Amino acid sequence: MKPYYIIIFLVLFSACKTVQTLPDPLEAGWEGKKVCEVLNETKKQRILKCTFPPNVGHQKHYHKPHFGYTLAGSTFQITDANGTRTIPVTTGVTWSKDKISEHEVLNVGDSTSVYLIIEPK
């Protein structure tokens, strides 16, 4: 193979693969402590349970496309690409993302909040 073909291949290959430098939600914690645990994991999906007492957050991390469900709500400060905002999250709220997302959160409410995160692999 000619050297310039190798260079073209490497440029195209590197453009297709984004290197993620942030931790995923399981790896990320708060002040050195884990906030998420694996409830179930298969070859096709992972289900996490994440618990945030008052004044506990989740360091900046990324999510693959996922579905989330709020088991117990509270009030959160969220920092992401859109800035920082404070929002009430009520019990039973669901959401989904169809692309990779990044954020940091902090429970600024007075009750413990619990979430399920369901990620396809």
JSON list of C-alpha atoms in Angstrom, two decimals:
[
{"chain": "A", "resi": 1, "resn": "MET", "atom": "CA", "xyz": [0.00, 0.00, 0.00]},
{"chain": "A", "resi": 2, "resn": "LYS", "atom": "CA", "xyz": [1.34, 3.41, -0.93]},
{"chain": "A", "resi": 3, "resn": "PRO", "atom": "CA", "xyz": [2.13, 5.78, 2.00]},
{"chain": "A", "resi": 4, "resn": "TYR", "atom": "CA", "xyz": [-0.38, 8.43, 0.97]},
{"chain": "A", "resi": 5, "resn": "TYR", "atom": "CA", "xyz": [-3.19, 5.81, 1.00]},
{"chain": "A", "resi": 6, "resn": "ILE", "atom": "CA", "xyz": [-2.31, 5.01, 4.60]},
{"chain": "A", "resi": 7, "resn": "ILE", "atom": "CA", "xyz": [-2.45, 8.71, 5.54]},
{"chain": "A", "resi": 8, "resn": "ILE", "atom": "CA", "xyz": [-5.85, 9.14, 3.86]},
{"chain": "A", "resi": 9, "resn": "PHE", "atom": "CA", "xyz": [-7.16, 6.03, 5.65]},
{"chain": "A", "resi": 10, "resn": "LEU", "atom": "CA", "xyz": [-5.94, 7.27, 9.04]},
{"chain": "A", "resi": 11, "resn": "VAL", "atom": "CA", "xyz": [-7.49, 10.71, 8.54]},
{"chain": "A", "resi": 12, "resn": "LEU", "atom": "CA", "xyz": [-10.84, 9.21, 7.51]},
{"chain": "A", "resi": 13, "resn": "PHE", "atom": "CA", "xyz": [-10.78, 6.65, 10.34]},
{"chain": "A", "resi": 14, "resn": "SER", "atom": "CA", "xyz": [-9.98, 9.24, 13.00]},
{"chain": "A", "resi": 15, "resn": "ALA", "atom": "CA", "xyz": [-12.80, 11.48, 11.73]},
{"chain": "A", "resi": 16, "resn": "CYS", "atom": "CA", "xyz": [-15.28, 8.63, 12.27]},
{"chain": "A", "resi": 17, "resn": "LYS", "atom": "CA", "xyz": [-14.35, 7.90, 15.88]},
{"chain": "A", "resi": 18, "resn": "THR", "atom": "CA", "xyz": [-14.84, 10.53, 18.58]},
{"chain": "A", "resi": 19, "resn": "VAL", "atom": "CA", "xyz": [-12.58, 10.04, 21.58]},
{"chain": "A", "resi": 20, "resn": "GLN", "atom": "CA", "xyz": [-14.51, 10.58, 24.81]},
{"chain": "A", "resi": 21, "resn": "THR", "atom": "CA", "xyz": [-12.44, 12.05, 27.63]},
{"chain": "A", "resi": 22, "resn": "LEU", "atom": "CA", "xyz": [-15.25, 12.38, 30.20]},
{"chain": "A", "resi": 23, "resn": "PRO", "atom": "CA", "xyz": [-16.36, 9.50, 32.42]},
{"chain": "A", "resi": 24, "resn": "ASP", "atom": "CA", "xyz": [-19.65, 7.74, 31.71]},
{"chain": "A", "resi": 25, "resn": "PRO", "atom": "CA", "xyz": [-22.43, 7.94, 34.35]},
{"chain": "A", "resi": 26, "resn": "LEU", "atom": "CA", "xyz": [-21.26, 4.82, 36.20]},
{"chain": "A", "resi": 27, "resn": "GLU", "atom": "CA", "xyz": [-17.63, 5.98, 36.35]},
{"chain": "A", "resi": 28, "resn": "ALA", "atom": "CA", "xyz": [-18.54, 9.53, 37.34]},
{"chain": "A", "resi": 29, "resn": "GLY", "atom": "CA", "xyz": [-19.25, 10.24, 40.98]},
{"chain": "A", "resi": 30, "resn": "TRP", "atom": "CA", "xyz": [-19.29, 13.15, 43.39]},
{"chain": "A", "resi": 31, "resn": "GLU", "atom": "CA", "xyz": [-16.33, 14.11, 45.57]},
{"chain": "A", "resi": 32, "resn": "GLY", "atom": "CA", "xyz": [-14.76, 10.68, 45.09]},
{"chain": "A", "resi": 33, "resn": "LYS", "atom": "CA", "xyz": [-17.91, 8.68, 45.89]},
{"chain": "A", "resi": 34, "resn": "LYS", "atom": "CA", "xyz": [-20.07, 6.68, 43.46]},
{"chain": "A", "resi": 35, "resn": "VAL", "atom": "CA", "xyz": [-23.64, 7.85, 42.90]},
{"chain": "A", "resi": 36, "resn": "CYS", "atom": "CA", "xyz": [-24.74, 5.17, 40.38]},
{"chain": "A", "resi": 37, "resn": "GLU", "atom": "CA", "xyz": [-24.91, 1.39, 40.58]},
{"chain": "A", "resi": 38, "resn": "VAL", "atom": "CA", "xyz": [-25.62, -1.25, 37.95]},
{"chain": "A", "resi": 39, "resn": "LEU", "atom": "CA", "xyz": [-29.02, -2.85, 38.46]},
{"chain": "A", "resi": 40, "resn": "ASN", "atom": "CA", "xyz": [-28.81, -5.02, 35.35]},
{"chain": "A", "resi": 41, "resn": "GLU", "atom": "CA", "xyz": [-26.40, -5.46, 32.45]},
{"chain": "A", "resi": 42, "resn": "THR", "atom": "CA", "xyz": [-26.63, -7.60, 29.34]},
{"chain": "A", "resi": 43, "resn": "LYS", "atom": "CA", "xyz": [-24.84, -7.64, 26.00]},
{"chain": "A", "resi": 44, "resn": "LYS", "atom": "CA", "xyz": [-27.46, -5.22, 24.69]},
{"chain": "A", "resi": 45, "resn": "GLN", "atom": "CA", "xyz": [-28.24, -2.82, 27.57]},
{"chain": "A", "resi": 46, "resn": "ARG", "atom": "CA", "xyz": [-27.23, -1.48, 30.96]},
{"chain": "A", "resi": 47, "resn": "ILE", "atom": "CA", "xyz": [-29.62, -0.19, 33.63]},
{"chain": "A", "resi": 48, "resn": "LEU", "atom": "CA", "xyz": [-28.22, 2.18, 36.26]},
{"chain": "A", "resi": 49, "resn": "LYS", "atom": "CA", "xyz": [-29.79, 3.47, 39.46]},
{"chain": "A", "resi": 50, "resn": "CYS", "atom": "CA", "xyz": [-28.38, 6.86, 40.48]},
{"chain": "A", "resi": 51, "resn": "THR", "atom": "CA", "xyz": [-29.07, 8.36, 43.91]},
{"chain": "A", "resi": 52, "resn": "PHE", "atom": "CA", "xyz": [-28.51, 12.01, 44.85]},
{"chain": "A", "resi": 53, "resn": "PRO", "atom": "CA", "xyz": [-29.09, 13.13, 48.45]},
{"chain": "A", "resi": 54, "resn": "PRO", "atom": "CA", "xyz": [-29.32, 16.91, 48.99]},
{"chain": "A", "resi": 55, "resn": "ASN", "atom": "CA", "xyz": [-26.05, 18.71, 48.12]},
{"chain": "A", "resi": 56, "resn": "VAL", "atom": "CA", "xyz": [-24.76, 15.70, 46.16]},
{"chain": "A", "resi": 57, "resn": "GLY", "atom": "CA", "xyz": [-24.24, 15.85, 42.44]},
{"chain": "A", "resi": 58, "resn": "HIS", "atom": "CA", "xyz": [-22.72, 14.05, 39.50]},
{"chain": "A", "resi": 59, "resn": "GLN", "atom": "CA", "xyz": [-19.40, 15.33, 38.17]},
{"chain": "A", "resi": 60, "resn": "LYS", "atom": "CA", "xyz": [-19.29, 16.30, 34.51]},
{"chain": "A", "resi": 61, "resn": "HIS", "atom": "CA", "xyz": [-19.86, 13.15, 32.47]},
{"chain": "A", "resi": 62, "resn": "TYR", "atom": "CA", "xyz": [-21.26, 11.94, 29.19]},
{"chain": "A", "resi": 63, "resn": "HIS", "atom": "CA", "xyz": [-24.24, 9.77, 28.32]},
{"chain": "A", "resi": 64, "resn": "LYS", "atom": "CA", "xyz": [-24.64, 7.57, 25.29]},
{"chain": "A", "resi": 65, "resn": "PRO", "atom": "CA", "xyz": [-28.15, 7.71, 23.83]},
{"chain": "A", "resi": 66, "resn": "HIS", "atom": "CA", "xyz": [-30.40, 6.63, 26.70]},
{"chain": "A", "resi": 67, "resn": "PHE", "atom": "CA", "xyz": [-33.80, 6.65, 28.40]},
{"chain": "A", "resi": 68, "resn": "GLY", "atom": "CA", "xyz": [-34.26, 7.98, 31.93]},
{"chain": "A", "resi": 69, "resn": "TYR", "atom": "CA", "xyz": [-36.96, 7.69, 34.59]},
{"chain": "A", "resi": 70, "resn": "THR", "atom": "CA", "xyz": [-37.26, 9.67, 37.83]},
{"chain": "A", "resi": 71, "resn": "LEU", "atom": "CA", "xyz": [-38.09, 7.38, 40.76]},
{"chain": "A", "resi": 72, "resn": "ALA", "atom": "CA", "xyz": [-37.91, 10.28, 43.26]},
{"chain": "A", "resi": 73, "resn": "GLY", "atom": "CA", "xyz": [-37.60, 13.92, 42.29]},
{"chain": "A", "resi": 74, "resn": "SER", "atom": "CA", "xyz": [-35.95, 17.01, 43.76]},
{"chain": "A", "resi": 75, "resn": "THR", "atom": "CA", "xyz": [-34.54, 20.33, 42.52]},
{"chain": "A", "resi": 76, "resn": "PHE", "atom": "CA", "xyz": [-31.37, 20.28, 40.44]},
{"chain": "A", "resi": 77, "resn": "GLN", "atom": "CA", "xyz": [-28.78, 22.69, 39.17]},
{"chain": "A", "resi": 78, "resn": "ILE", "atom": "CA", "xyz": [-27.76, 21.46, 35.71]},
{"chain": "A", "resi": 79, "resn": "THR", "atom": "CA", "xyz": [-24.76, 22.66, 33.74]},
{"chain": "A", "resi": 80, "resn": "ASP", "atom": "CA", "xyz": [-24.47, 21.65, 30.09]},
{"chain": "A", "resi": 81, "resn": "ALA", "atom": "CA", "xyz": [-23.78, 23.15, 26.67]},
{"chain": "A", "resi": 82, "resn": "ASN", "atom": "CA", "xyz": [-26.79, 25.47, 27.15]},
{"chain": "A", "resi": 83, "resn": "GLY", "atom": "CA", "xyz": [-25.43, 26.99, 30.39]},
{"chain": "A", "resi": 84, "resn": "THR", "atom": "CA", "xyz": [-26.46, 26.55, 34.03]},
{"chain": "A", "resi": 85, "resn": "ARG", "atom": "CA", "xyz": [-30.06, 26.46, 35.22]},
{"chain": "A", "resi": 86, "resn": "THR", "atom": "CA", "xyz": [-32.04, 25.27, 38.22]},
{"chain": "A", "resi": 87, "resn": "ILE", "atom": "CA", "xyz": [-35.07, 23.09, 37.58]},
{"chain": "A", "resi": 88, "resn": "PRO", "atom": "CA", "xyz": [-37.54, 21.08, 39.66]},
{"chain": "A", "resi": 89, "resn": "VAL", "atom": "CA", "xyz": [-37.61, 17.43, 38.60]},
{"chain": "A", "resi": 90, "resn": "THR", "atom": "CA", "xyz": [-40.80, 15.68, 39.64]},
{"chain": "A", "resi": 91, "resn": "THR", "atom": "CA", "xyz": [-41.25, 12.00, 40.39]},
{"chain": "A", "resi": 92, "resn": "GLY", "atom": "CA", "xyz": [-42.32, 10.01, 37.32]},
{"chain": "A", "resi": 93, "resn": "VAL", "atom": "CA", "xyz": [-40.68, 12.29, 34.74]},
{"chain": "A", "resi": 94, "resn": "THR", "atom": "CA", "xyz": [-39.11, 10.47, 31.77]},
{"chain": "A", "resi": 95, "resn": "TRP", "atom": "CA", "xyz": [-36.74, 11.67, 29.08]},
{"chain": "A", "resi": 96, "resn": "SER", "atom": "CA", "xyz": [-34.66, 10.26, 26.28]},
{"chain": "A", "resi": 97, "resn": "LYS", "atom": "CA", "xyz": [-31.67, 11.37, 24.26]},
{"chain": "A", "resi": 98, "resn": "ASP", "atom": "CA", "xyz": [-30.83, 10.05, 20.81]},
{"chain": "A", "resi": 99, "resn": "LYS", "atom": "CA", "xyz": [-27.23, 11.29, 20.76]},
{"chain": "A", "resi": 100, "resn": "ILE", "atom": "CA", "xyz": [-24.28, 11.63, 23.11]},
{"chain": "A", "resi": 101, "resn": "SER", "atom": "CA", "xyz": [-24.80, 14.34, 25.72]},
{"chain": "A", "resi": 102, "resn": "GLU", "atom": "CA", "xyz": [-22.68, 15.86, 28.51]},
{"chain": "A", "resi": 103, "resn": "HIS", "atom": "CA", "xyz": [-23.61, 17.57, 31.77]},
{"chain": "A", "resi": 104, "resn": "GLU", "atom": "CA", "xyz": [-22.94, 18.06, 35.46]},
{"chain": "A", "resi": 105, "resn": "VAL", "atom": "CA", "xyz": [-25.74, 18.12, 38.04]},
{"chain": "A", "resi": 106, "resn": "LEU", "atom": "CA", "xyz": [-26.15, 19.06, 41.70]},
{"chain": "A", "resi": 107, "resn": "ASN", "atom": "CA", "xyz": [-29.17, 18.30, 43.90]},
{"chain": "A", "resi": 108, "resn": "VAL", "atom": "CA", "xyz": [-29.97, 21.71, 45.41]},
{"chain": "A", "resi": 109, "resn": "GLY", "atom": "CA", "xyz": [-33.31, 20.51, 46.79]},
{"chain": "A", "resi": 110, "resn": "ASP", "atom": "CA", "xyz": [-34.11, 19.20, 50.26]},
{"chain": "A", "resi": 111, "resn": "SER", "atom": "CA", "xyz": [-34.94, 15.59, 49.37]},
{"chain": "A", "resi": 112, "resn": "THR", "atom": "CA", "xyz": [-33.03, 12.63, 47.96]},
{"chain": "A", "resi": 113, "resn": "SER", "atom": "CA", "xyz": [-33.58, 12.08, 44.23]},
{"chain": "A", "resi": 114, "resn": "VAL", "atom": "CA", "xyz": [-33.29, 8.71, 42.47]},
{"chain": "A", "resi": 115, "resn": "TYR", "atom": "CA", "xyz": [-33.11, 7.93, 38.74]},
{"chain": "A", "resi": 116, "resn": "LEU", "atom": "CA", "xyz": [-33.02, 4.93, 36.42]},
{"chain": "A", "resi": 117, "resn": "ILE", "atom": "CA", "xyz": [-30.85, 5.30, 33.33]},
{"chain": "A", "resi": 118, "resn": "ILE", "atom": "CA", "xyz": [-31.33, 2.71, 30.58]},
{"chain": "A", "resi": 119, "resn": "GLU", "atom": "CA", "xyz": [-28.56, 2.64, 27.98]},
{"chain": "A", "resi": 120, "resn": "PRO", "atom": "CA", "xyz": [-28.34, 0.46, 24.91]},
{"chain": "A", "resi": 121, "resn": "LYS", "atom": "CA", "xyz": [-24.85, -0.92, 24.33]}
]
